[in-house]
PDB file of C-alpha atoms in Angstrom:
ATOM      1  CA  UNK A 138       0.000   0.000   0.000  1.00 37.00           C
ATOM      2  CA  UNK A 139       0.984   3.581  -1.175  1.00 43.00           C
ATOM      3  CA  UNK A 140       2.131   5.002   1.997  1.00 57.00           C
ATOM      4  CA  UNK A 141       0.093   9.424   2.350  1.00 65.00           C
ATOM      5  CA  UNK A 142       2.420  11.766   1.041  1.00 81.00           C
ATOM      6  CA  UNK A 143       2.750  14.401   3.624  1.00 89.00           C
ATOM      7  CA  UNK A 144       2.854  18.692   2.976  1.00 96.00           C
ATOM      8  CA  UNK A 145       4.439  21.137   4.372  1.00 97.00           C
ATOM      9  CA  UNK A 146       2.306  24.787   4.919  1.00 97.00           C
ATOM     10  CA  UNK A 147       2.905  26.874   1.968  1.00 98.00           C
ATOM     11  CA  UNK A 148       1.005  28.595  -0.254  1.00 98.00           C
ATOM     12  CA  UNK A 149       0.271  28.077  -3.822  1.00 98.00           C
ATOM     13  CA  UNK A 150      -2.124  29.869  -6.370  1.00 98.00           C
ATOM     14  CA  UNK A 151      -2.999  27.990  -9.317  1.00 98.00           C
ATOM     15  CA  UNK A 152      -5.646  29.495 -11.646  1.00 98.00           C
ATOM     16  CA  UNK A 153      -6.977  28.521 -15.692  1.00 98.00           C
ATOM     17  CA  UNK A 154      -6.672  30.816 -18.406  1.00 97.00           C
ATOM     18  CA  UNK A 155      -8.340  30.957 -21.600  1.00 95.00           C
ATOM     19  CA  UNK A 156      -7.667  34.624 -23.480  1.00 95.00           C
ATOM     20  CA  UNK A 157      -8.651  35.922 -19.795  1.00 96.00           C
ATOM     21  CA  UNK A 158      -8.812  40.002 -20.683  1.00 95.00           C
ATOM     22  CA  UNK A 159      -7.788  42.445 -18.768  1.00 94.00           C
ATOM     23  CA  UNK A 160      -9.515  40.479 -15.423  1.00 96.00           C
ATOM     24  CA  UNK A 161      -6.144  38.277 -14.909  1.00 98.00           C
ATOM     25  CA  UNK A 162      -4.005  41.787 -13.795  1.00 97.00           C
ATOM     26  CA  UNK A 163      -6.800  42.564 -11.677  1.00 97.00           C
ATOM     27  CA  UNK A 164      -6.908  38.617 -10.232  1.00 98.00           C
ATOM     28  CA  UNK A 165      -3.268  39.139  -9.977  1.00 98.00           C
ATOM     29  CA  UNK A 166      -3.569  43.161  -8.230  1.00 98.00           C
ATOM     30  CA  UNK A 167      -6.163  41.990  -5.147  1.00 98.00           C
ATOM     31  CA  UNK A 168      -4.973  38.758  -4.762  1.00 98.00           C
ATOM     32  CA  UNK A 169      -1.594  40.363  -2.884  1.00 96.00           C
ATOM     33  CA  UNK A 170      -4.460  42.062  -0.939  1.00 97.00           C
ATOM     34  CA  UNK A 171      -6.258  38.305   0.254  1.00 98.00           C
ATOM     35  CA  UNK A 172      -2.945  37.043   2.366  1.00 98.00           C
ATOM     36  CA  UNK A 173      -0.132  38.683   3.818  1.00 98.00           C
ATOM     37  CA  UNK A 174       1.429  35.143   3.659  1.00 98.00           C
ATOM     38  CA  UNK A 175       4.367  34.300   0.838  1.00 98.00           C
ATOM     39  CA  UNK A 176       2.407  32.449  -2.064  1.00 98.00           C
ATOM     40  CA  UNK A 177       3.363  31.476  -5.887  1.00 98.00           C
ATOM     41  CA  UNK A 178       1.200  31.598  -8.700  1.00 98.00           C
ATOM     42  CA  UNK A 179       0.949  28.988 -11.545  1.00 98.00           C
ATOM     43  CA  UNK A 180      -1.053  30.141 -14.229  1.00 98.00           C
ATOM     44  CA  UNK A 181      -2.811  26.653 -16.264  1.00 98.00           C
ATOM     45  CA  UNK A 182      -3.165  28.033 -19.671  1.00 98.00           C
ATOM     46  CA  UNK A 183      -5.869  26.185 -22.006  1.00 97.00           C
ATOM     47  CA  UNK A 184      -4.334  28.007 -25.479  1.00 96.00           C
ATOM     48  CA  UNK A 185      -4.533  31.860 -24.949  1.00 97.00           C
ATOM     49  CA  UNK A 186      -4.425  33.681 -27.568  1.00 96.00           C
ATOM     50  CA  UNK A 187      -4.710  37.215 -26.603  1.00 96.00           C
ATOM     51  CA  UNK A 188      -1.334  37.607 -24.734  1.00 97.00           C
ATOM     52  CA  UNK A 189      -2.606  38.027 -21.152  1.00 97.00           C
ATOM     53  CA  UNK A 190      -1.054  35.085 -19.286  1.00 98.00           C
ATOM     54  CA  UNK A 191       2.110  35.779 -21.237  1.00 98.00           C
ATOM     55  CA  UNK A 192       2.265  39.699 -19.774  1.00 98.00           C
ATOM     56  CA  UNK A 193       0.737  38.491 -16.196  1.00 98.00           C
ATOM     57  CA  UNK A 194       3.975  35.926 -16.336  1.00 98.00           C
ATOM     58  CA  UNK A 195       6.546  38.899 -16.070  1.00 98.00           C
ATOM     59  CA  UNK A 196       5.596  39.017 -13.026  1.00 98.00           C
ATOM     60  CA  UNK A 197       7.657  37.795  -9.911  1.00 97.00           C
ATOM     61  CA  UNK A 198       6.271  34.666  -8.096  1.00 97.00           C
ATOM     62  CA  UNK A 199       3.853  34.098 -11.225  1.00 98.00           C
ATOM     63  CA  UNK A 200       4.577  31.246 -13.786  1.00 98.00           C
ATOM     64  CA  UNK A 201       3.237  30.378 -17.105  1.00 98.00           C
ATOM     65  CA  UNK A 202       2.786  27.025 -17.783  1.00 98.00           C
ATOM     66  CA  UNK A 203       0.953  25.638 -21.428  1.00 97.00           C
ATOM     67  CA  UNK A 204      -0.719  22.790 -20.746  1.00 97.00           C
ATOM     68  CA  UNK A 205      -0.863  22.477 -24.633  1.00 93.00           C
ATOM     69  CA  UNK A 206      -4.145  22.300 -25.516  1.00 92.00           C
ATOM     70  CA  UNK A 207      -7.682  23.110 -24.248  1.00 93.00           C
ATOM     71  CA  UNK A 208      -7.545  20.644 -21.422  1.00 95.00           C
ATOM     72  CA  UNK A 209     -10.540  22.185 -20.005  1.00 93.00           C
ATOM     73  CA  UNK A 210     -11.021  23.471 -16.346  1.00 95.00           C
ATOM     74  CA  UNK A 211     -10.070  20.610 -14.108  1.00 96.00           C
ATOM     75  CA  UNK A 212      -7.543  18.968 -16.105  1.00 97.00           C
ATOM     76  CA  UNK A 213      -5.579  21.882 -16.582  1.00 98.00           C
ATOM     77  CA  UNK A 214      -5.732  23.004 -12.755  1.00 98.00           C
ATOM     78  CA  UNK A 215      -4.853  19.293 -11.653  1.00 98.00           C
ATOM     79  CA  UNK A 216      -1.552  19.669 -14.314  1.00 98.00           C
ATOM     80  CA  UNK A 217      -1.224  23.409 -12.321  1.00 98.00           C
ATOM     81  CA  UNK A 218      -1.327  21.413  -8.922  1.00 98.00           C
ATOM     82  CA  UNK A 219       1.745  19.152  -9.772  1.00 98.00           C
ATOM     83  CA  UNK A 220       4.038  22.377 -10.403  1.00 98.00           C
ATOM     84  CA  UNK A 221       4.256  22.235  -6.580  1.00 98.00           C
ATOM     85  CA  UNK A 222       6.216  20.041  -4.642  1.00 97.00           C
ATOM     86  CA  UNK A 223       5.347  18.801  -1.508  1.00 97.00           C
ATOM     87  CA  UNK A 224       6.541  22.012   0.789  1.00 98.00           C
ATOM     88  CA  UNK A 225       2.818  23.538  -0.888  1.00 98.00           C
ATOM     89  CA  UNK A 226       0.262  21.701   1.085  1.00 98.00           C
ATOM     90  CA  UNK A 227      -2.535  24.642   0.754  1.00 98.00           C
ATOM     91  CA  UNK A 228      -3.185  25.372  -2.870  1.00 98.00           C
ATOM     92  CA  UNK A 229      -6.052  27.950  -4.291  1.00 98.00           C
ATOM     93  CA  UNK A 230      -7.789  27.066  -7.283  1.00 98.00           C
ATOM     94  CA  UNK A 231      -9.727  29.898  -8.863  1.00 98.00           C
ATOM     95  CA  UNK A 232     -11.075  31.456 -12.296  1.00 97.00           C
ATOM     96  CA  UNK A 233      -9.170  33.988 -13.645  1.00 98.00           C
ATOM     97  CA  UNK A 234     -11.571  36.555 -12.936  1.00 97.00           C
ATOM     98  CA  UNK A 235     -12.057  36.599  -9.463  1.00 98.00           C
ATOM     99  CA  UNK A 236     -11.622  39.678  -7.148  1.00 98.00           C
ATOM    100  CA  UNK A 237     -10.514  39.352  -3.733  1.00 98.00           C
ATOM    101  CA  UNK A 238     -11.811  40.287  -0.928  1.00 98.00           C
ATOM    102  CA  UNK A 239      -8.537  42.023   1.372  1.00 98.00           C
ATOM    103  CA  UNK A 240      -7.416  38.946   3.252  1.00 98.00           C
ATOM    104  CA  UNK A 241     -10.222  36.797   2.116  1.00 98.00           C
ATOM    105  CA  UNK A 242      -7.243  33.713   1.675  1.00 98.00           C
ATOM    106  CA  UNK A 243      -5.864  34.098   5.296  1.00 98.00           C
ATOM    107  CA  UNK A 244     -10.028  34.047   6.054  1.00 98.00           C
ATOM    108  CA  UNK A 245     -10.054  31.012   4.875  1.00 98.00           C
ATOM    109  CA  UNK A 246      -6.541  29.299   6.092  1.00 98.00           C
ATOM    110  CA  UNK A 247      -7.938  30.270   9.772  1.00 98.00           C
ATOM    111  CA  UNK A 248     -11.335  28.725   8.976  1.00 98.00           C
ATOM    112  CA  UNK A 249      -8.705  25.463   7.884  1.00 98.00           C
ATOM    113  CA  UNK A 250      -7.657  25.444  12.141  1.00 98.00           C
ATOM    114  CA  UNK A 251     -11.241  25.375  12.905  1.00 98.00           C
ATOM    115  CA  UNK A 252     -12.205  22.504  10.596  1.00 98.00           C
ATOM    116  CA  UNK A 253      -8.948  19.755  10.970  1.00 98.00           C
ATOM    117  CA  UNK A 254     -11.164  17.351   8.560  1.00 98.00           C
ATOM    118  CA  UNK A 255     -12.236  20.274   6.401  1.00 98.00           C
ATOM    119  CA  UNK A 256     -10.847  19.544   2.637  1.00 98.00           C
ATOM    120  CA  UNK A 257     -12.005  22.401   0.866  1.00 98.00           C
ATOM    121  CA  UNK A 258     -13.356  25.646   1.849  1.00 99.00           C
ATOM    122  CA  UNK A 259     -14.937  28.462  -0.345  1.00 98.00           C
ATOM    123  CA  UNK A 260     -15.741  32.166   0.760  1.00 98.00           C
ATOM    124  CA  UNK A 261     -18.772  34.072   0.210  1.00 98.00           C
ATOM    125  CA  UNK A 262     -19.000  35.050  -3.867  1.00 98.00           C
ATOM    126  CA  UNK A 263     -20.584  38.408  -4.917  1.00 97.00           C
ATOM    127  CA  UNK A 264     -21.766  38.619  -8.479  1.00 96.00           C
ATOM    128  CA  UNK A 265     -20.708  42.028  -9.483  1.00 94.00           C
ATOM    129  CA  UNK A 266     -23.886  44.472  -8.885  1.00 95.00           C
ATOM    130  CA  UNK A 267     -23.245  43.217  -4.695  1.00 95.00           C
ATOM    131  CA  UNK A 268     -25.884  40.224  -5.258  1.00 95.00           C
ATOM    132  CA  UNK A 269     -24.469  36.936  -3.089  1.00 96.00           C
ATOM    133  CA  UNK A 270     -24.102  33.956  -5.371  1.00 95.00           C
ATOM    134  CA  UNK A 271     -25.433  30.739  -3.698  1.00 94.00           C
ATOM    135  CA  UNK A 272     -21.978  29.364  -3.671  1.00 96.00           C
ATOM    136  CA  UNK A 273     -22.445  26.361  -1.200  1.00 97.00           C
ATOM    137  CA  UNK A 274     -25.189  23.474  -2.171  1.00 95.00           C
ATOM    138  CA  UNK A 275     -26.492  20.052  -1.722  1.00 93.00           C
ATOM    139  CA  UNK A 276     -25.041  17.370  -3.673  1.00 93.00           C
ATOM    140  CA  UNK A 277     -27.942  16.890  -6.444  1.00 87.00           C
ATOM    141  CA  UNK A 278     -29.791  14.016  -6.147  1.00 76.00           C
ATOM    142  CA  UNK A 279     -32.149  12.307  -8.676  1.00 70.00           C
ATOM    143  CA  UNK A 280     -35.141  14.653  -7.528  1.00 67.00           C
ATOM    144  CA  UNK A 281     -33.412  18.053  -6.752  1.00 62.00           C
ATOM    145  CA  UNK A 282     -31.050  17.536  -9.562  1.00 57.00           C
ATOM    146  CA  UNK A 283     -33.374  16.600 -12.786  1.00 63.00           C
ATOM    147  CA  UNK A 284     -35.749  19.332 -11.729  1.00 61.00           C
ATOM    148  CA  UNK A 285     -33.233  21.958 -11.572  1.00 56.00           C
ATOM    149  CA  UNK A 286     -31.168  20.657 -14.797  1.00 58.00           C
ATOM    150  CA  UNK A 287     -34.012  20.540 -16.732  1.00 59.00           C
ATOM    151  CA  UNK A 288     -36.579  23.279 -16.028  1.00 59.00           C
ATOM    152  CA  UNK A 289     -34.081  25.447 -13.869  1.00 58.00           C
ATOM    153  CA  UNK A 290     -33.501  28.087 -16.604  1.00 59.00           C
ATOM    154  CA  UNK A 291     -37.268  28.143 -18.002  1.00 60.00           C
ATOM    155  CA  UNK A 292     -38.793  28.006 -14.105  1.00 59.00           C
ATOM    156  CA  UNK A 293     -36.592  29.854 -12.234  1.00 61.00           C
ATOM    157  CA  UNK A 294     -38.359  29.592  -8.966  1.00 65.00           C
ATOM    158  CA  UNK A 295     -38.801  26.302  -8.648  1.00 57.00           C
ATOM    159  CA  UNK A 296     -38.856  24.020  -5.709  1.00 57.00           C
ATOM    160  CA  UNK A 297     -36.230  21.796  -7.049  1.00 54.00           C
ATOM    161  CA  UNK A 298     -34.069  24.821  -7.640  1.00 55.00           C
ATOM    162  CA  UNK A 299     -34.420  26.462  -4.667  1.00 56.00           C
ATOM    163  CA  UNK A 300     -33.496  23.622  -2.362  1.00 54.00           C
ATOM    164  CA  UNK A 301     -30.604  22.610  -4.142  1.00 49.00           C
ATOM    165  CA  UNK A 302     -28.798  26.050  -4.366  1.00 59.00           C
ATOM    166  CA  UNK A 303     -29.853  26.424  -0.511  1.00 55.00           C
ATOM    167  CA  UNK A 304     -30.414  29.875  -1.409  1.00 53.00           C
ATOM    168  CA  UNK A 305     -32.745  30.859   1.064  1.00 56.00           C
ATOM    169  CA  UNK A 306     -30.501  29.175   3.542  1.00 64.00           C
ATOM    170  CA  UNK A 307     -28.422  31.574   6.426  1.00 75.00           C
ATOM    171  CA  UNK A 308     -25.207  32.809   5.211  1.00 90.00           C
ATOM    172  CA  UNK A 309     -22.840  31.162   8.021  1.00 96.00           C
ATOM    173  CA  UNK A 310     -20.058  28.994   8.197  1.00 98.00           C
ATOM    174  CA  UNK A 311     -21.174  25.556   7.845  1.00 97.00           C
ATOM    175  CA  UNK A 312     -20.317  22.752   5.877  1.00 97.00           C
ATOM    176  CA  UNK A 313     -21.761  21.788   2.078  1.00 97.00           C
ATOM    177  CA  UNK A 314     -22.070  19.086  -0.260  1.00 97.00           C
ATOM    178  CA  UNK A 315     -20.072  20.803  -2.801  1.00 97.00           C
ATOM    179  CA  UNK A 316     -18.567  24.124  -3.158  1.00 98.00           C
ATOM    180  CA  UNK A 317     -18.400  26.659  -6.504  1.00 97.00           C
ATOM    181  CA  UNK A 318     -15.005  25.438  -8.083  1.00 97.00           C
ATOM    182  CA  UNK A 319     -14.973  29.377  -9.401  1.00 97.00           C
ATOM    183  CA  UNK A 320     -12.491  29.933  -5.636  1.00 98.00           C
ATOM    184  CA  UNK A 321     -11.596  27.242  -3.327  1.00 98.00           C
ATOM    185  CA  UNK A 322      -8.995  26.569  -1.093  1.00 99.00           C
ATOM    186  CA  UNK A 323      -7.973  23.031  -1.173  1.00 98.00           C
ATOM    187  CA  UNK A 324      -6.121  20.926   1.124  1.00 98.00           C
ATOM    188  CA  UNK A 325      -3.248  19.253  -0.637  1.00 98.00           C
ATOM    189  CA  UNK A 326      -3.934  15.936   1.247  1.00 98.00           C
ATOM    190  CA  UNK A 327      -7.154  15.988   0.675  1.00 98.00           C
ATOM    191  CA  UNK A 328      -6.989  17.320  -3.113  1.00 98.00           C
ATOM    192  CA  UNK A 329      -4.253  14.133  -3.554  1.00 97.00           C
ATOM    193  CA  UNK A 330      -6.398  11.529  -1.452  1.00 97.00           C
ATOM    194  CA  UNK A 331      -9.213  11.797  -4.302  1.00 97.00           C
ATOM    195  CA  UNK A 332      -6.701  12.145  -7.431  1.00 97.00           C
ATOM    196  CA  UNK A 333      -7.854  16.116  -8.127  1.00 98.00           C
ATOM    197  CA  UNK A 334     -10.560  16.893 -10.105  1.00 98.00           C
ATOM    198  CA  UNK A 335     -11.830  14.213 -12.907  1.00 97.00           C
ATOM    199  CA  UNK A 336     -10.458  15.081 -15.850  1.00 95.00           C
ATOM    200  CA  UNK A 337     -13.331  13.418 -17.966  1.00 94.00           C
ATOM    201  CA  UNK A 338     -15.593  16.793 -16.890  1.00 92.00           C
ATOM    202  CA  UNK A 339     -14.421  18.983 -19.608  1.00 89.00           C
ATOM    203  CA  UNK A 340     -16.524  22.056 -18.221  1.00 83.00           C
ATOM    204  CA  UNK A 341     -18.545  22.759 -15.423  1.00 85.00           C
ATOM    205  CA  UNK A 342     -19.834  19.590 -12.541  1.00 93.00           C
ATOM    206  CA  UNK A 343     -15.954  19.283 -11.979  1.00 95.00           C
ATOM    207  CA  UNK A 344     -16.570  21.193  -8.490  1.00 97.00           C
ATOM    208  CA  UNK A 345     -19.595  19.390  -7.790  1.00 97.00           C
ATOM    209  CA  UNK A 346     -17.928  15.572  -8.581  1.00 96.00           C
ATOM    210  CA  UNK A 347     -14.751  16.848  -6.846  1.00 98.00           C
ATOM    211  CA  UNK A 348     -16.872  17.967  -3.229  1.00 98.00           C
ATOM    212  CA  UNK A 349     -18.396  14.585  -3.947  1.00 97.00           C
ATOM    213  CA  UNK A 350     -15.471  12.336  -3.758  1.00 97.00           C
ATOM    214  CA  UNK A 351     -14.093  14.501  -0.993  1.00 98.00           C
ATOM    215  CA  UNK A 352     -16.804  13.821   1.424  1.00 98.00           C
ATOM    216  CA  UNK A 353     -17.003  10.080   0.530  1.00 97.00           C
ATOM    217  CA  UNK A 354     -13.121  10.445   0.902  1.00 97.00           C
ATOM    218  CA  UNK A 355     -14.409  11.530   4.785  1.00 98.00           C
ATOM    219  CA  UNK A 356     -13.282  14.853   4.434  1.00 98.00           C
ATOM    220  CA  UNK A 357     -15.498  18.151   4.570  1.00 98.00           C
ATOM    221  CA  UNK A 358     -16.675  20.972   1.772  1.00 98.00           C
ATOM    222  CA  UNK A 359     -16.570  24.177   4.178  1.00 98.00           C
ATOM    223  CA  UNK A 360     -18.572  27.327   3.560  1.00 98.00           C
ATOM    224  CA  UNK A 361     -16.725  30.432   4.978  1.00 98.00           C
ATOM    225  CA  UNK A 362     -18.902  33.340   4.309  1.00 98.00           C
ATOM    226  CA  UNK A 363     -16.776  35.295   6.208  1.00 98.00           C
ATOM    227  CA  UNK A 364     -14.337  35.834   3.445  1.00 98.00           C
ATOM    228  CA  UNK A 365     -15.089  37.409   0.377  1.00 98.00           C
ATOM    229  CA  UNK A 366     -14.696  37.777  -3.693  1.00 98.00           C
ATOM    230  CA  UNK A 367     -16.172  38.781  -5.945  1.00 98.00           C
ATOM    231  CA  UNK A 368     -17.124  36.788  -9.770  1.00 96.00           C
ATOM    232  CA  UNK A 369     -16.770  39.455 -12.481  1.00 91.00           C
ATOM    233  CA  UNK A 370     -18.127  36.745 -14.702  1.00 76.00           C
ATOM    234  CA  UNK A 371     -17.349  34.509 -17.622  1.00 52.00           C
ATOM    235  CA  UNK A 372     -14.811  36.495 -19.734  1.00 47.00           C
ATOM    236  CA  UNK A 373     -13.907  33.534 -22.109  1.00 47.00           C
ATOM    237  CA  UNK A 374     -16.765  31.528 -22.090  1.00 47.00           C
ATOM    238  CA  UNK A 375     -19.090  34.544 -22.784  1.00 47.00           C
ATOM    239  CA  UNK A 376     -17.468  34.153 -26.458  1.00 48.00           C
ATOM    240  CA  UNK A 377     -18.861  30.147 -26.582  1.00 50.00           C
ATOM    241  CA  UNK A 378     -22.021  30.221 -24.938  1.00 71.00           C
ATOM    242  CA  UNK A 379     -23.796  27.235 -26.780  1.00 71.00           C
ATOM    243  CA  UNK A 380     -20.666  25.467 -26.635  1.00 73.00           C
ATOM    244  CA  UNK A 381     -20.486  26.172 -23.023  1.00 72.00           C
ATOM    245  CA  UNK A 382     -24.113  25.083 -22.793  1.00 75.00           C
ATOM    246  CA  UNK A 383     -24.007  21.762 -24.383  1.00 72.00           C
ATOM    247  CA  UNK A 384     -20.384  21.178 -22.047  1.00 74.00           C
ATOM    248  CA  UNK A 385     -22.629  21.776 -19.165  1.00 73.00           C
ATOM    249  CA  UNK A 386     -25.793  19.559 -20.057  1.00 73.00           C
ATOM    250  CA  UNK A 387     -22.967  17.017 -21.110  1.00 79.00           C
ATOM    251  CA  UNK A 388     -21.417  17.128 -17.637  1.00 74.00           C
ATOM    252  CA  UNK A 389     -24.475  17.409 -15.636  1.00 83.00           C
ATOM    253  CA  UNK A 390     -25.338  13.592 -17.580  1.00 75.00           C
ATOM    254  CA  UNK A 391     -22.304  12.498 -16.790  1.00 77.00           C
ATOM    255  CA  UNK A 392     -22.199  13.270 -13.333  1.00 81.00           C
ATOM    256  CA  UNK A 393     -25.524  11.441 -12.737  1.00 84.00           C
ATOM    257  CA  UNK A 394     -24.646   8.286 -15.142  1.00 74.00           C
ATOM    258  CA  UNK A 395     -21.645   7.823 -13.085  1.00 78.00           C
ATOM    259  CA  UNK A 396     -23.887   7.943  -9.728  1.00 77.00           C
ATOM    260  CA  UNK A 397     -26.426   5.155 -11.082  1.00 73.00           C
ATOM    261  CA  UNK A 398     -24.934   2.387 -12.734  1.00 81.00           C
ATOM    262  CA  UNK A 399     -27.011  -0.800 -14.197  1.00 81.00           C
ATOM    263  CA  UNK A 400     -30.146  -1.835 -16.470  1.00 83.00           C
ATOM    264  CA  UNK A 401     -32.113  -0.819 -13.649  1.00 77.00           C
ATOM    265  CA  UNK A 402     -31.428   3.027 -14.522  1.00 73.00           C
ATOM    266  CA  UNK A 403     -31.067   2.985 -17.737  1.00 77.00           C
ATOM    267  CA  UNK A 404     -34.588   3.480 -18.767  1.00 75.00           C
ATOM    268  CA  UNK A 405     -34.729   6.653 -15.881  1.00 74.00           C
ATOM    269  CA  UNK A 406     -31.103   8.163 -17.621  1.00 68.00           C
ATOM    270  CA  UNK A 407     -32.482   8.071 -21.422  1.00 76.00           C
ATOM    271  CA  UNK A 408     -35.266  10.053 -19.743  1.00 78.00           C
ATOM    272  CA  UNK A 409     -32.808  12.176 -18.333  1.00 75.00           C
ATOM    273  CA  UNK A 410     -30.216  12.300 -21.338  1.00 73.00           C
ATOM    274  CA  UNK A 411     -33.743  13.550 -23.564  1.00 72.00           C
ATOM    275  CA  UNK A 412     -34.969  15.796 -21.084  1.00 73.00           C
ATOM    276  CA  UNK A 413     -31.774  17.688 -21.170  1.00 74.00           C
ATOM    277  CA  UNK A 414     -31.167  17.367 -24.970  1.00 71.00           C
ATOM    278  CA  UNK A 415     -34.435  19.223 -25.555  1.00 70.00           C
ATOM    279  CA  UNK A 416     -33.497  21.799 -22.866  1.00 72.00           C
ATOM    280  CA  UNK A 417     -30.343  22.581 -25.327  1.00 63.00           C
ATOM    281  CA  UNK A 418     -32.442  22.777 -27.928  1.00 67.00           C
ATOM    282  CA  UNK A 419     -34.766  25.401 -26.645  1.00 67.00           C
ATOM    283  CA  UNK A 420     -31.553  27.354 -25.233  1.00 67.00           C
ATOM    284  CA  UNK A 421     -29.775  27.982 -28.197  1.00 64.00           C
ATOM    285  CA  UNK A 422     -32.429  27.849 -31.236  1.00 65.00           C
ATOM    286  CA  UNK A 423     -32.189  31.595 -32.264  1.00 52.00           C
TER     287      UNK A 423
END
């Protein structure tokens, strides 16, 4: 047997690019606000092509690493990950256009002494007009899950929705069944102990399979509303949106085929594979 690998207590940074913009300096400017600990930066990029990572690389403590291709989200920040040796045992994986809070990351490192079992732990994430994005939810089941996959964009107040974004819920520290990959801070040993993120989710449901596997793994998914960022939103997929859309239907299947296995769900998964075809459909006919 394998024997744990064991980390030290530094701090690593590893974020995905993707033609980021203009957001990645301003990732890069606040995040020297979020910690007043030392940290490095690896920047994961998918195949930019609009210079950004290159100029964000001159800086000192950030490095540019190709991945080669569009690896997509967790692929590329599990390739990020192993740029670290073992002295980085707290790494932060977040989008490139995230805002931080001033020291939102420390906020979260001292929520890490409070929860010794706690294996990732996300702050509380403003959308950009102040509006708090329901960052922490339940894993979704069959019930909560279909109804929200398939009608959640056409019936936005729906029961199904509401209780699996736990929306409505108090904003306090508590802990989740998954947590928005958009800004988490990960525990190495726990990030290693379930082999990263699954590299078969090209886009989106990566966060949600990864708080998943950590929980069976018996660690926890921590909400810590008591640091903050802010989203500024989806720079680079804002210029793929149906792409993006079908990527998203195409994970949400997978996530749920992988969760119900044999002839005895097959009929129930066609249902769901249809259900969310048509869904598609209606999105993106123009």
């Amino acid at each position: 047997m394998t024997e744990p690998r064991h980390y030290g207590d530094e701090l690593a940074v590893v974020t995905v690019t993707y033609s980021p913009g203009e957001t990645l300096e301003r990732f890069l400017d606040t995040l020297d606000k979020a910690t007043k600990r030392p940290y490095r930066v690896v920047l994961a990029d998918n195949g930019s092509t609009d210079g950004a990572p290159e100029q964000a690389a001159e800086r000192e403590g950030v490095q540019l690493l190709s991945t080669g291709e569009n690896l997509g989200y967790g692929a590329a920040a599990n390739r990020g990950v192993t740029e670290f040796d073992d002295a980085y045992g707290w790494v932060v994986v977040a989008n490139p256009d995230i805002e931080w809070g001033p020291g939102s990351i420390d906020t979260l490192l001292d929520a890490a002494d409070r929860w010794p079992r706690g294996g990732s732990f996300g702050p509380l994430i403003r959308e950009p007009n102040g509006d708090v994005y329901p960052s922490a939810r339940l894993l979704p089941s069959l019930g909560k899950g279909v109804g929200h996959a398939v009608v959640g964009r056409v019936w936005r107040d729906n029961p199904w929705t509401k209780a699996y974004r736990q929306s409505e819920g108090a904003i306090v520290e508590r802990t989740a069944g998954w947590l928005s990959g958009s800004c988490l801070l990960l525990r190495r040993a726990a990030f290693d102990s379930v082999d990263g993120f699954d590299p078969r989710y090209f886009m989106y449901f990566e966060d949600v399979d990864l708080g998943d596997r950590i929980g069976r793994a018996g660690w926890q998914n921590v909400y810590v509303p008591s640091a903050e960022v802010t989203h500024i939103g989806g720079h680079a997929t804002a210029k793929a949106s149906e792409k993006m859309l079908a990527a998203h239907h195409a994970s949400a299947y997978r996530y749920l085929a992988d969760r119900h296995q044999g002839a005895e769900w097959r009929p129930l998964l066609a249902a769901i594979k249809a259900g969310l075809k048509l869904r598609l459909k209606l999105e993106t006919r123009k």
